[in-house]
């Protein structure tokens, strides 16, 4: 059976566009509706209750758009999404579990650093998945709160002196820790790949997009909700903030999309 209804994808802002980009590559026949809750960004310095309420609102909006599956393209939202299973009856995929599993798989020495928002680190979601004891998980893990990167990225501060210094000052203490894998545990941080690699050149950067897209594909196949394979998928981007500003913020996004529309949620 085939299903051509759209897939809902959301983040607090523009970070989830890095995940959307991978989703569109892995599932080219699917339609996507993206919500960037830019009005309420950043999520990462809010309380768990505040974040959970915002997540509920965005998810209710996406359900009203008749989506067939939802991707929480935001680690902070994923860490505060356990309550959704009470009312969401369609497949819903968060970014944390697939990304953590993938990082454990690719790391050789299991010395792994996770960079995420303050709220994601405080939730201990990555710690629970990565810091298990046992022979398969030796090595040391580092969990670094980097919410200040989110604000800088939303302000389009990347690939410049300011961004290189911001990241260097924050991460330099990791440079001699023999870390071979860095988890970009915030979907915004794919945009800081250059900055992070300059401080930790030997480390492989793991972002959420690839592992999450593969997991969604697997689930959709199992649920038999894949779109017809002769279709060309579409992307519709919406924001709770200013569409014109968002357009400037995502000028690096290289996929074709229908436009950026304002939504109230
Ligand atoms: N992009 C979000 C994440 O993956 C967080 C950004 C924010 O603090 O709103 O965690």
GROMACS .gro file of C-alpha atoms and ligand atoms in nm:
model
  275
    1UNK     CA    1   0.000   0.000   0.000
    2UNK     CA    2   0.117   0.354  -0.077
    3UNK     CA    3   0.049   0.677   0.108
    4UNK     CA    4   0.115   1.021  -0.041
    5UNK     CA    5   0.027   1.230   0.263
    6UNK     CA    6   0.305   1.462   0.383
    7UNK     CA    7   0.561   1.404   0.658
    8UNK     CA    8   0.580   1.670   0.929
    9UNK     CA    9   0.924   1.785   1.043
   10UNK     CA   10   0.994   2.044   1.310
   11UNK     CA   11   1.259   2.227   1.507
   12UNK     CA   12   1.274   2.533   1.727
   13UNK     CA   13   1.424   2.723   1.436
   14UNK     CA   14   1.645   2.664   1.134
   15UNK     CA   15   1.856   2.375   1.272
   16UNK     CA   16   1.608   2.111   1.163
   17UNK     CA   17   1.659   2.217   0.803
   18UNK     CA   18   1.987   2.019   0.820
   19UNK     CA   19   1.776   1.710   0.899
   20UNK     CA   20   1.516   1.801   0.635
   21UNK     CA   21   1.793   1.815   0.379
   22UNK     CA   22   1.892   1.453   0.453
   23UNK     CA   23   1.529   1.339   0.467
   24UNK     CA   24   1.466   1.480   0.120
   25UNK     CA   25   1.771   1.291  -0.013
   26UNK     CA   26   1.677   0.960   0.148
   27UNK     CA   27   1.302   0.991   0.070
   28UNK     CA   28   1.287   1.190  -0.258
   29UNK     CA   29   0.926   1.094  -0.340
   30UNK     CA   30   0.784   1.229  -0.015
   31UNK     CA   31   0.620   1.565   0.058
   32UNK     CA   32   0.748   1.745   0.367
   33UNK     CA   33   0.597   2.019   0.580
   34UNK     CA   34   0.859   2.186   0.798
   35UNK     CA   35   0.779   2.400   1.100
   36UNK     CA   36   1.049   2.622   1.248
   37UNK     CA   37   0.917   2.757   1.576
   38UNK     CA   38   1.144   3.059   1.544
   39UNK     CA   39   0.914   3.275   1.752
   40UNK     CA   40   1.001   3.060   2.054
   41UNK     CA   41   1.363   2.982   1.965
   42UNK     CA   42   1.584   2.896   2.151
   43UNK     CA   43   1.421   2.601   2.326
   44UNK     CA   44   1.748   2.492   2.484
   45UNK     CA   45   1.744   2.740   2.771
   46UNK     CA   46   1.379   2.682   2.867
   47UNK     CA   47   1.244   2.449   3.137
   48UNK     CA   48   1.132   2.094   3.049
   49UNK     CA   49   0.766   2.198   3.105
   50UNK     CA   50   0.795   2.498   2.874
   51UNK     CA   51   0.961   2.288   2.604
   52UNK     CA   52   0.704   2.006   2.636
   53UNK     CA   53   0.421   2.261   2.595
   54UNK     CA   54   0.578   2.410   2.283
   55UNK     CA   55   0.633   2.061   2.141
   56UNK     CA   56   0.266   1.975   2.200
   57UNK     CA   57   0.156   2.288   2.016
   58UNK     CA   58   0.373   2.224   1.712
   59UNK     CA   59   0.275   1.857   1.697
   60UNK     CA   60  -0.097   1.944   1.720
   61UNK     CA   61  -0.048   2.187   1.432
   62UNK     CA   62   0.124   1.918   1.222
   63UNK     CA   63  -0.153   1.668   1.299
   64UNK     CA   64  -0.404   1.927   1.175
   65UNK     CA   65  -0.213   1.921   0.844
   66UNK     CA   66  -0.292   1.551   0.810
   67UNK     CA   67   0.069   1.433   0.819
   68UNK     CA   68   0.136   1.058   0.808
   69UNK     CA   69   0.451   1.067   1.023
   70UNK     CA   70   0.642   1.323   1.228
   71UNK     CA   71   1.017   1.381   1.264
   72UNK     CA   72   1.124   1.577   1.568
   73UNK     CA   73   1.427   1.740   1.403
   74UNK     CA   74   1.536   1.893   1.731
   75UNK     CA   75   1.725   1.720   2.010
   76UNK     CA   76   1.587   1.951   2.277
   77UNK     CA   77   1.231   1.879   2.167
   78UNK     CA   78   1.305   1.505   2.139
   79UNK     CA   79   1.434   1.503   2.497
   80UNK     CA   80   1.100   1.651   2.606
   81UNK     CA   81   0.860   1.451   2.392
   82UNK     CA   82   0.774   1.142   2.599
   83UNK     CA   83   0.421   1.278   2.660
   84UNK     CA   84   0.338   1.274   2.287
   85UNK     CA   85   0.262   0.903   2.280
   86UNK     CA   86  -0.057   0.979   2.474
   87UNK     CA   87  -0.216   1.145   2.174
   88UNK     CA   88  -0.002   1.084   1.863
   89UNK     CA   89  -0.115   0.771   1.683
   90UNK     CA   90   0.109   0.801   1.374
   91UNK     CA   91   0.483   0.713   1.363
   92UNK     CA   92   0.694   0.975   1.537
   93UNK     CA   93   1.073   0.971   1.519
   94UNK     CA   94   1.309   1.170   1.739
   95UNK     CA   95   1.674   1.237   1.663
   96UNK     CA   96   1.850   1.129   1.983
   97UNK     CA   97   1.829   0.751   1.979
   98UNK     CA   98   1.933   0.694   1.613
   99UNK     CA   99   2.215   0.946   1.645
  100UNK     CA  100   2.353   0.802   1.970
  101UNK     CA  101   2.341   0.448   1.831
  102UNK     CA  102   2.519   0.554   1.515
  103UNK     CA  103   2.791   0.734   1.713
  104UNK     CA  104   2.858   0.423   1.921
  105UNK     CA  105   2.883   0.220   1.602
  106UNK     CA  106   3.134   0.445   1.425
  107UNK     CA  107   3.355   0.535   1.719
  108UNK     CA  108   3.661   0.314   1.744
  109UNK     CA  109   3.797   0.416   2.081
  110UNK     CA  110   3.455   0.513   2.227
  111UNK     CA  111   3.588   0.848   2.345
  112UNK     CA  112   3.288   1.052   2.239
  113UNK     CA  113   3.192   1.416   2.293
  114UNK     CA  114   2.828   1.522   2.272
  115UNK     CA  115   2.763   1.889   2.201
  116UNK     CA  116   2.403   1.989   2.268
  117UNK     CA  117   2.183   2.254   2.422
  118UNK     CA  118   2.174   2.305   2.796
  119UNK     CA  119   1.828   2.145   2.816
  120UNK     CA  120   1.932   1.836   2.616
  121UNK     CA  121   2.237   1.778   2.836
  122UNK     CA  122   2.030   1.838   3.152
  123UNK     CA  123   1.775   1.580   3.033
  124UNK     CA  124   2.054   1.316   3.037
  125UNK     CA  125   1.902   1.158   2.724
  126UNK     CA  126   2.240   1.111   2.553
  127UNK     CA  127   2.408   1.009   2.877
  128UNK     CA  128   2.158   0.724   2.925
  129UNK     CA  129   2.231   0.589   2.578
  130UNK     CA  130   2.606   0.646   2.558
  131UNK     CA  131   2.743   0.618   2.906
  132UNK     CA  132   2.652   0.257   2.969
  133UNK     CA  133   2.917   0.050   3.133
  134UNK     CA  134   3.037  -0.271   2.966
  135UNK     CA  135   3.300  -0.414   2.737
  136UNK     CA  136   3.131  -0.278   2.427
  137UNK     CA  137   3.131   0.069   2.562
  138UNK     CA  138   3.468   0.151   2.706
  139UNK     CA  139   3.611   0.499   2.659
  140UNK     CA  140   3.519   0.831   2.808
  141UNK     CA  141   3.220   1.046   2.721
  142UNK     CA  142   3.199   1.425   2.744
  143UNK     CA  143   2.865   1.611   2.747
  144UNK     CA  144   2.903   1.978   2.670
  145UNK     CA  145   2.630   2.242   2.705
  146UNK     CA  146   2.656   2.474   2.404
  147UNK     CA  147   2.330   2.672   2.391
  148UNK     CA  148   2.522   2.988   2.303
  149UNK     CA  149   2.605   2.832   1.963
  150UNK     CA  150   2.232   2.821   1.880
  151UNK     CA  151   2.184   3.194   1.920
  152UNK     CA  152   2.496   3.265   1.718
  153UNK     CA  153   2.383   3.033   1.437
  154UNK     CA  154   2.032   3.184   1.428
  155UNK     CA  155   2.212   3.521   1.397
  156UNK     CA  156   2.400   3.381   1.095
  157UNK     CA  157   2.732   3.392   1.272
  158UNK     CA  158   2.917   3.115   1.095
  159UNK     CA  159   3.244   3.077   0.904
  160UNK     CA  160   3.370   3.405   1.050
  161UNK     CA  161   3.620   3.516   1.316
  162UNK     CA  162   3.348   3.542   1.579
  163UNK     CA  163   3.219   3.187   1.526
  164UNK     CA  164   3.566   3.031   1.513
  165UNK     CA  165   3.660   3.200   1.841
  166UNK     CA  166   3.330   3.112   2.009
  167UNK     CA  167   3.373   2.743   1.928
  168UNK     CA  168   3.746   2.735   2.004
  169UNK     CA  169   3.701   2.893   2.347
  170UNK     CA  170   3.428   2.647   2.433
  171UNK     CA  171   3.580   2.324   2.301
  172UNK     CA  172   3.952   2.366   2.334
  173UNK     CA  173   3.954   2.168   2.662
  174UNK     CA  174   3.861   1.859   2.457
  175UNK     CA  175   4.157   1.886   2.220
  176UNK     CA  176   4.390   1.651   2.414
  177UNK     CA  177   4.126   1.395   2.512
  178UNK     CA  178   4.177   1.159   2.217
  179UNK     CA  179   3.816   1.200   2.106
  180UNK     CA  180   3.743   1.026   1.777
  181UNK     CA  181   3.371   1.107   1.748
  182UNK     CA  182   3.174   1.423   1.814
  183UNK     CA  183   2.795   1.402   1.825
  184UNK     CA  184   2.630   1.715   1.695
  185UNK     CA  185   2.354   1.674   1.949
  186UNK     CA  186   2.177   1.987   1.835
  187UNK     CA  187   2.052   2.007   1.480
  188UNK     CA  188   2.186   2.360   1.447
  189UNK     CA  189   2.544   2.242   1.493
  190UNK     CA  190   2.580   2.091   1.147
  191UNK     CA  191   2.630   2.455   1.053
  192UNK     CA  192   2.935   2.466   1.283
  193UNK     CA  193   3.110   2.167   1.124
  194UNK     CA  194   3.403   2.379   1.005
  195UNK     CA  195   3.444   2.551   1.339
  196UNK     CA  196   3.428   2.225   1.538
  197UNK     CA  197   3.664   2.042   1.303
  198UNK     CA  198   3.922   2.316   1.338
  199UNK     CA  199   3.939   2.251   1.714
  200UNK     CA  200   3.903   1.871   1.690
  201UNK     CA  201   4.044   1.784   1.346
  202UNK     CA  202   4.085   1.412   1.418
  203UNK     CA  203   3.723   1.359   1.521
  204UNK     CA  204   3.442   1.234   1.301
  205UNK     CA  205   3.135   1.456   1.329
  206UNK     CA  206   2.807   1.269   1.358
  207UNK     CA  207   2.498   1.470   1.280
  208UNK     CA  208   2.137   1.372   1.332
  209UNK     CA  209   2.015   1.386   0.972
  210UNK     CA  210   2.157   1.061   0.829
  211UNK     CA  211   2.072   0.816   1.110
  212UNK     CA  212   1.728   0.972   1.164
  213UNK     CA  213   1.635   0.957   0.795
  214UNK     CA  214   1.735   0.591   0.775
  215UNK     CA  215   1.527   0.509   1.081
  216UNK     CA  216   1.223   0.692   0.943
  217UNK     CA  217   1.255   0.509   0.612
  218UNK     CA  218   1.268   0.175   0.789
  219UNK     CA  219   0.961   0.255   0.999
  220UNK     CA  220   0.763   0.386   0.701
  221UNK     CA  221   0.839   0.071   0.502
  222UNK     CA  222   0.727  -0.144   0.792
  223UNK     CA  223   0.408   0.061   0.833
  224UNK     CA  224   0.354   0.058   0.455
  225UNK     CA  225   0.319   0.435   0.431
  226UNK     CA  226   0.585   0.508   0.166
  227UNK     CA  227   0.474   0.742  -0.117
  228UNK     CA  228   0.442   0.631  -0.481
  229UNK     CA  229   0.787   0.592  -0.630
  230UNK     CA  230   0.707   0.783  -0.952
  231UNK     CA  231   0.642   1.105  -0.760
  232UNK     CA  232   0.876   1.396  -0.703
  233UNK     CA  233   0.841   1.509  -0.344
  234UNK     CA  234   0.782   1.869  -0.238
  235UNK     CA  235   0.899   2.078   0.056
  236UNK     CA  236   0.688   2.342   0.223
  237UNK     CA  237   0.859   2.548   0.493
  238UNK     CA  238   0.665   2.733   0.760
  239UNK     CA  239   0.770   2.947   1.052
  240UNK     CA  240   0.604   3.096   1.357
  241UNK     CA  241   0.838   3.393   1.313
  242UNK     CA  242   0.922   3.614   1.017
  243UNK     CA  243   0.936   3.430   0.680
  244UNK     CA  244   1.159   3.695   0.522
  245UNK     CA  245   1.413   3.663   0.799
  246UNK     CA  246   1.404   3.285   0.779
  247UNK     CA  247   1.467   3.299   0.407
  248UNK     CA  248   1.791   3.486   0.475
  249UNK     CA  249   1.884   3.247   0.756
  250UNK     CA  250   1.860   2.943   0.530
  251UNK     CA  251   2.023   3.077   0.215
  252UNK     CA  252   2.260   2.775   0.236
  253UNK     CA  253   1.972   2.525   0.195
  254UNK     CA  254   2.017   2.379  -0.152
  255UNK     CA  255   1.692   2.185  -0.199
  256UNK     CA  256   1.402   2.322  -0.398
  257UNK     CA  257   1.111   2.436  -0.179
  258UNK     CA  258   0.771   2.593  -0.237
  259UNK     CA  259   0.832   2.895  -0.019
  260UNK     CA  260   0.834   3.002   0.345
  261UNK     CA  261   0.495   3.066   0.500
  262UNK     CA  262   0.393   3.216   0.831
  263UNK     CA  263   0.191   2.992   1.065
  264UNK     CA  264   0.028   3.052   1.400
  265UNK     CA  265   0.030   2.757   1.631
  266LIG     N1  266   1.803   2.265   1.716
  266LIG     C1  267   1.767   2.233   1.850
  266LIG     C2  268   1.824   2.099   1.894
  266LIG     O1  269   1.852   2.013   1.814
  266LIG     C3  270   1.786   2.332   1.960
  266LIG     C4  271   1.795   2.476   1.940
  266LIG     C5  272   1.732   2.555   2.053
  266LIG     O2  273   1.791   2.572   2.160
  266LIG     O3  274   1.620   2.598   2.029
  266LIG     O4  275   1.838   2.076   2.011
   0.00000   0.00000   0.00000
